[in-house]
Amino acid sequence: MKKRGLLIVISGPSGAGKGTICKALLQKNKDLKLSVSCTTRAPREGEKEGVNYYFVSKEKFEDMIRKNEFLEYATVYGNYYGTPKSYVEEELNKGNDVILEIDIQGALMVKEKYPDGVFIFILPPSMEELKNRIIKRGSETEDSLKTRFNSAFEEIKYMSNYDYAVVNDYVEEAVKKIECIIIAEKCRCSRVMDTVCFNQEG
Amino acid sequence: MKKRGLLIVISGPSGAGKGTICKALLQKNKDLKLSVSCTTRAPREGEKEGVNYYFVSKEKFEDMIRKNEFLEYATVYGNYYGTPKSYVEEELNKGNDVILEIDIQGALMVKEKYPDGVFIFILPPSMEELKNRIIKRGSETEDSLKTRFNSAFEEIKYMSNYDYAVVNDYVEEAVKKIECIIIAEKCRCSRVMDTVCFNQEG
């Protein structure tokens, strides 16, 4: 039996740096598979179809909902975001580890379906820094900035639903920690027991 | 409040290579503290007082038992082995991580007192290899070899009581995995939550 891969969920408040961390993590670890989400929001500058997101219309998204094609989906600031089920399942069954970069609302839904997943919460170094990052992103109006910041603060309270928390003060350090978490999770007794076979004859 | 250190219990069947792994782990990580056990067995060649064990008389050991000075103690092949409580507690309270290299019987006792400890089971690559290692050690008679081997086989069944299992096929690899387990455990939400403080003012 082929050993199933790990589902690694990278999540946390808006502005914590999930995206930067995932990008660096994937660049260093070519065998990790990134699950690309669907969204109905407009692409930000530099975002590419099929790399950052699949950008789809509201009609298409709602059709996919009806066909039960999402692992999870949610509405955030009036836009749909969702994780297509098929890709994740295929890669896990092939034995590949899959990275899900996802907001907290979505992560909690995934956790219900994949309690065996590894849930990592990315923390900004401080709330001050979080504010700066949201401002720097520059795509926000004064009002949406306030909404995002308050929401990020509320979201940090969900940390206790996760397995791990990684503070994103230095991206490289954060990535190293996530790599260690993946290696450690593969050493969990429950996982190792499926792969070792000992008999008294040696 | 100073953050308490991690108690890292390295355990597993006789001949799995716990000692070799701990030695290499400690050489690479100078801030890890090794808890040195007391034993009434005779020193093996090369073993040093206060480094490998504190070699004490049966009378002294039983006196320490009466004074409740052990975290755990056990009789293995007719000899006492025990972990003095004071050193472990002092170092953990200073915020230092403490390594306990200990047999399975002892590890299970420690787990009752320190459920927060990180329990790592060292596995030999195979039972064949385990037999070779016990023979190579050369300090065993035919009978004690058989006893040790059968006991090692029985002991592997206790793996499920541990958090992690690390196969000792290459010492360097095994050490790297343990280093990752330590880093990952420090990222556990329950531990991070004690150290981060966020307020809405930033």
XYZ file of C-alpha atoms in Angstrom:
404
model
C 0.000 0.000 0.000
C 1.347 3.389 -1.009
C 1.742 5.687 1.991
C -0.633 8.638 1.831
C 0.919 12.100 1.752
C 0.536 14.777 4.412
C -1.958 17.584 4.074
C -0.174 20.682 5.398
C -2.458 23.628 6.028
C -0.714 27.002 6.229
C -3.128 29.510 7.632
C -3.383 32.646 9.741
C -4.650 36.196 9.725
C -4.547 38.386 6.673
C -1.172 40.141 6.517
C 0.730 37.552 8.536
C 2.697 36.564 5.452
C 1.213 33.163 4.555
C 1.801 33.786 0.846
C 5.463 34.783 1.162
C 6.180 31.816 3.395
C 4.462 29.328 1.080
C 6.309 30.671 -1.938
C 9.686 30.290 -0.203
C 8.735 26.867 1.163
C 7.749 25.576 -2.272
C 10.855 26.985 -3.922
C 13.072 25.076 -1.485
C 11.026 21.865 -1.537
C 10.203 20.933 -5.092
C 8.305 17.767 -4.174
C 5.675 19.634 -2.160
C 2.458 20.122 -4.123
C 0.574 23.396 -3.797
C -3.181 23.251 -3.907
C -4.350 26.236 -5.948
C -7.646 27.765 -4.833
C -10.469 29.173 -6.879
C -11.613 32.724 -6.214
C -14.078 35.205 -7.622
C -12.014 38.225 -6.498
C -10.058 40.242 -9.022
C -6.386 39.357 -9.458
C -3.915 41.619 -7.611
C -0.945 42.945 -9.528
C 1.452 40.148 -10.390
C -0.975 37.334 -9.579
C -1.157 34.616 -12.188
C -4.021 32.332 -13.218
C -3.383 28.778 -12.023
C -0.385 29.854 -9.940
C -1.869 32.116 -7.253
C -5.500 31.284 -7.900
C -7.900 30.068 -10.503
C -9.843 33.268 -11.112
C -13.405 32.277 -11.936
C -16.738 34.035 -12.300
C -19.366 33.999 -9.602
C -21.563 31.834 -11.857
C -18.828 29.255 -12.435
C -18.008 29.157 -8.688
C -21.638 28.596 -7.722
C -21.899 25.859 -10.311
C -18.895 24.120 -8.698
C -20.554 24.459 -5.285
C -23.676 22.747 -6.629
C -21.537 19.933 -8.063
C -19.871 19.497 -4.632
C -16.427 20.065 -6.124
C -14.972 21.977 -3.157
C -13.140 20.681 -0.138
C -14.163 23.950 1.502
C -15.294 27.334 0.339
C -16.066 30.621 1.989
C -17.017 34.195 1.384
C -14.437 36.736 2.494
C -15.044 40.457 1.978
C -17.780 39.611 -0.512
C -15.698 37.241 -2.633
C -15.776 33.460 -2.878
C -12.651 31.431 -2.128
C -12.593 27.646 -2.410
C -10.325 24.617 -2.554
C -11.055 22.161 -5.356
C -11.271 18.678 -3.885
C -9.951 16.537 -6.744
C -6.350 17.808 -6.869
C -5.760 17.434 -3.123
C -7.152 13.902 -3.019
C -5.190 12.750 -6.084
C -1.865 14.031 -4.765
C -2.374 12.671 -1.240
C -3.231 9.262 -2.697
C -0.069 9.357 -4.815
C 1.844 9.806 -1.554
C 2.676 13.464 -2.173
C 2.515 16.121 0.528
C 0.069 18.891 -0.309
C 0.316 22.500 0.907
C -2.930 24.388 1.419
C -2.534 28.153 1.913
C -5.870 29.169 3.278
C -7.654 31.654 5.526
C -8.814 30.646 8.988
C -12.477 30.179 8.108
C -11.444 27.678 5.412
C -8.849 25.940 7.562
C -11.424 25.165 10.234
C -13.675 23.569 7.601
C -10.794 21.510 6.223
C -9.952 20.352 9.738
C -13.399 18.783 10.075
C -12.825 16.715 6.946
C -9.092 16.061 7.430
C -8.423 15.803 11.163
C -5.108 14.123 10.225
C -3.926 17.259 8.462
C -1.105 19.330 9.908
C -2.500 22.737 10.801
C 0.038 25.553 11.018
C -0.915 29.061 12.122
C 1.302 31.872 10.835
C 1.623 34.746 13.302
C 2.841 38.231 12.484
C 5.715 39.337 14.751
C 3.364 41.903 16.328
C 0.048 43.643 15.679
C 1.996 46.812 14.798
C 3.894 44.912 12.110
C 0.669 43.336 10.896
C -0.839 46.812 10.384
C 2.246 47.974 8.489
C 2.084 44.963 6.224
C -1.571 45.474 5.387
C -0.885 49.171 4.636
C 2.196 48.345 2.517
C 0.158 45.971 0.407
C -1.449 49.210 -0.801
C -4.517 47.648 -2.335
C -6.769 48.715 0.524
C -8.939 51.747 1.155
C -9.038 53.285 4.658
C -12.218 51.374 5.469
C -11.151 48.000 4.124
C -7.854 48.461 5.974
C -9.698 48.902 9.256
C -11.910 45.870 8.536
C -8.896 43.748 7.669
C -6.958 44.789 10.737
C -9.806 44.211 13.172
C -10.582 40.921 11.529
C -6.914 39.868 11.764
C -6.983 40.630 15.460
C -10.123 38.570 15.959
C -8.637 35.750 13.910
C -5.594 35.320 16.134
C -7.951 33.950 18.758
C -8.455 30.875 16.557
C -4.822 29.882 16.987
C -5.707 27.273 19.597
C -7.530 25.234 16.938
C -4.217 24.627 15.184
C -1.406 22.170 15.846
C 1.474 24.590 15.404
C 2.098 28.328 15.425
C 5.031 29.873 13.573
C 5.937 33.519 14.085
C 6.854 35.107 10.766
C 9.572 37.510 11.874
C 12.107 36.194 9.368
C 10.753 34.306 6.368
C 13.765 31.969 6.160
C 13.455 31.061 9.819
C 9.724 30.487 9.491
C 10.264 28.245 6.457
C 12.905 26.214 8.325
C 10.467 25.702 11.168
C 7.759 24.495 8.792
C 10.224 22.095 7.152
C 11.010 20.724 10.610
C 7.322 20.385 11.421
C 6.848 18.312 8.247
C 9.814 16.052 9.091
C 8.629 15.689 12.697
C 5.074 14.849 11.618
C 6.423 12.053 9.427
C 8.095 10.638 12.553
C 4.810 10.529 14.503
C 4.391 7.022 15.880
C 0.983 6.620 14.305
C 2.518 7.272 10.874
C 5.710 5.266 11.364
C 3.785 2.214 12.604
C 2.137 1.839 9.212
C 5.513 1.563 7.504
C 7.727 -0.542 9.765
C 7.375 -4.275 9.914
C 9.260 -6.234 12.544
C 9.157 -9.936 13.158
C 11.094 -11.964 15.666
C 13.111 -13.767 12.970
C 14.641 -10.452 11.878
C 7.863 34.145 33.815
C 10.735 32.131 32.392
C 9.567 29.579 29.844
C 10.098 26.030 31.039
C 12.379 23.831 28.962
C 11.374 20.689 27.110
C 11.904 17.244 28.551
C 13.004 15.081 25.628
C 12.929 11.371 26.334
C 15.047 9.245 23.994
C 14.101 5.643 24.483
C 13.778 2.327 22.708
C 14.903 -1.276 22.826
C 18.377 -2.276 23.880
C 20.676 -2.204 20.847
C 18.650 0.346 18.872
C 21.427 2.867 19.282
C 19.982 5.323 21.822
C 23.420 6.024 23.272
C 25.121 6.750 19.948
C 22.288 9.035 18.896
C 22.269 10.961 22.172
C 26.016 11.439 22.038
C 25.857 12.865 18.509
C 22.816 14.990 19.360
C 24.539 16.523 22.377
C 27.764 17.148 20.483
C 25.847 19.162 17.862
C 23.586 20.977 20.312
C 25.634 22.337 23.170
C 22.682 23.910 24.969
C 20.876 20.604 25.463
C 21.351 19.225 28.967
C 21.815 15.494 29.465
C 20.308 13.937 32.519
C 22.799 11.399 33.818
C 21.271 8.311 35.428
C 22.398 6.355 38.440
C 23.027 2.640 38.083
C 24.278 -0.227 40.173
C 25.620 -2.154 37.189
C 29.359 -2.312 36.526
C 30.799 0.239 34.087
C 31.375 -1.062 30.538
C 34.701 -0.323 28.907
C 35.046 3.372 28.179
C 32.129 4.436 30.339
C 32.860 7.340 32.643
C 31.466 8.249 36.064
C 29.146 11.248 35.802
C 29.208 11.156 31.991
C 27.523 7.866 31.096
C 26.179 7.086 34.560
C 26.711 7.712 38.190
C 27.863 4.261 39.279
C 26.609 3.712 42.789
C 26.363 0.783 45.186
C 23.135 -1.079 45.769
C 23.027 0.339 49.310
C 23.406 3.933 48.130
C 20.743 3.414 45.427
C 18.243 1.980 47.885
C 18.928 4.865 50.223
C 18.078 7.303 47.393
C 14.866 5.363 46.724
C 13.866 5.744 50.354
C 14.596 9.483 50.189
C 12.368 9.729 47.099
C 15.212 11.207 45.052
C 14.324 9.467 41.763
C 12.080 10.613 38.964
C 11.866 6.939 38.037
C 13.889 3.848 38.731
C 13.774 0.273 37.575
C 15.511 -3.043 37.770
C 16.864 -4.348 34.469
C 18.744 -7.651 34.315
C 19.179 -7.518 38.064
C 20.614 -3.996 38.194
C 19.041 -0.747 39.340
C 18.789 2.200 36.960
C 17.291 5.515 38.024
C 16.936 9.171 37.071
C 17.745 11.655 39.835
C 14.880 14.144 40.059
C 16.701 17.295 41.153
C 18.844 17.904 38.057
C 15.952 17.511 35.604
C 13.701 19.860 37.549
C 16.392 22.508 37.986
C 17.293 22.608 34.304
C 13.674 22.616 33.086
C 12.926 25.500 35.440
C 15.926 27.420 34.093
C 14.325 27.059 30.652
C 16.834 24.491 29.410
C 15.854 21.452 27.362
C 16.791 18.198 29.045
C 17.588 14.926 27.279
C 16.742 11.705 29.077
C 18.231 8.572 27.550
C 16.265 5.817 29.157
C 14.902 2.312 28.691
C 11.237 1.725 27.937
C 10.216 0.695 31.427
C 11.602 3.992 32.764
C 10.174 6.098 29.941
C 6.660 4.882 30.698
C 7.083 5.893 34.329
C 8.404 9.324 33.352
C 5.438 9.782 31.030
C 3.048 9.457 33.953
C 4.811 12.295 35.774
C 5.643 14.427 32.719
C 2.842 13.965 30.183
C 4.165 17.157 28.500
C 7.485 15.493 27.750
C 8.445 14.643 24.191
C 8.749 10.875 23.934
C 10.900 9.575 21.093
C 11.248 5.869 20.353
C 14.467 4.833 18.603
C 13.964 1.889 16.248
C 16.699 -0.307 14.854
C 16.584 -0.547 11.034
C 15.527 -4.217 11.378
C 15.506 -7.044 13.921
C 18.441 -8.636 12.048
C 20.472 -5.473 12.527
C 19.416 -5.255 16.164
C 20.776 -8.781 16.768
C 24.063 -7.859 15.089
C 24.413 -4.770 17.224
C 23.797 -6.637 20.455
C 26.374 -9.290 19.406
C 28.921 -6.644 18.364
C 28.684 -4.998 21.753
C 30.470 -8.173 22.866
C 29.724 -7.805 26.524
C 27.037 -10.484 26.481
C 27.063 -14.213 27.129
C 24.958 -16.497 24.881
C 22.143 -16.500 27.416
C 22.111 -12.804 28.158
C 22.198 -12.197 24.378
C 19.045 -14.247 23.930
C 17.341 -12.505 26.840
C 18.282 -9.095 25.476
C 17.114 -9.915 21.973
C 13.757 -11.330 23.026
C 13.219 -8.456 25.372
C 14.045 -5.964 22.583
C 11.443 -7.621 20.383
C 8.825 -7.402 23.114
C 9.754 -3.800 23.773
C 9.043 -2.636 20.235
C 5.383 -3.224 20.996
C 5.501 -0.262 23.392
C 6.182 2.142 20.521
C 2.569 3.265 20.428
C 2.991 4.862 23.855
C 5.457 7.343 22.383
C 4.936 10.542 20.411
C 7.586 9.904 17.767
C 9.528 7.006 16.301
C 12.890 7.515 14.632
C 14.537 4.698 12.702
C 18.258 4.608 13.423
C 19.583 3.517 10.043
C 21.998 6.437 9.752
C 22.943 8.219 12.974
C 23.249 11.632 11.287
C 19.803 11.321 9.743
C 18.296 10.193 13.027
C 19.886 13.131 14.847
C 18.558 15.580 12.243
C 15.080 14.167 12.731
C 15.306 14.580 16.489
C 16.514 18.167 16.061
C 13.463 18.790 13.882
C 11.163 17.189 16.428
C 12.531 19.559 19.097
C 12.033 22.610 16.852
C 8.530 21.455 15.886
C 7.559 20.826 19.507
C 8.578 24.386 20.380
C 6.124 25.535 17.689
C 3.194 23.622 19.244
C 0.337 26.069 19.719
C 0.004 25.247 23.391
C 3.641 26.271 23.916
C 3.632 29.328 21.636
C 0.475 30.715 23.231
C 2.305 31.136 26.537
C 4.915 33.357 24.896
C 3.073 35.593 22.435
C 1.128 38.554 23.606
C -1.070 40.429 21.169
C -3.273 43.362 21.902
C -5.405 45.315 19.501
C -3.268 48.444 19.875
C -0.321 46.588 18.387
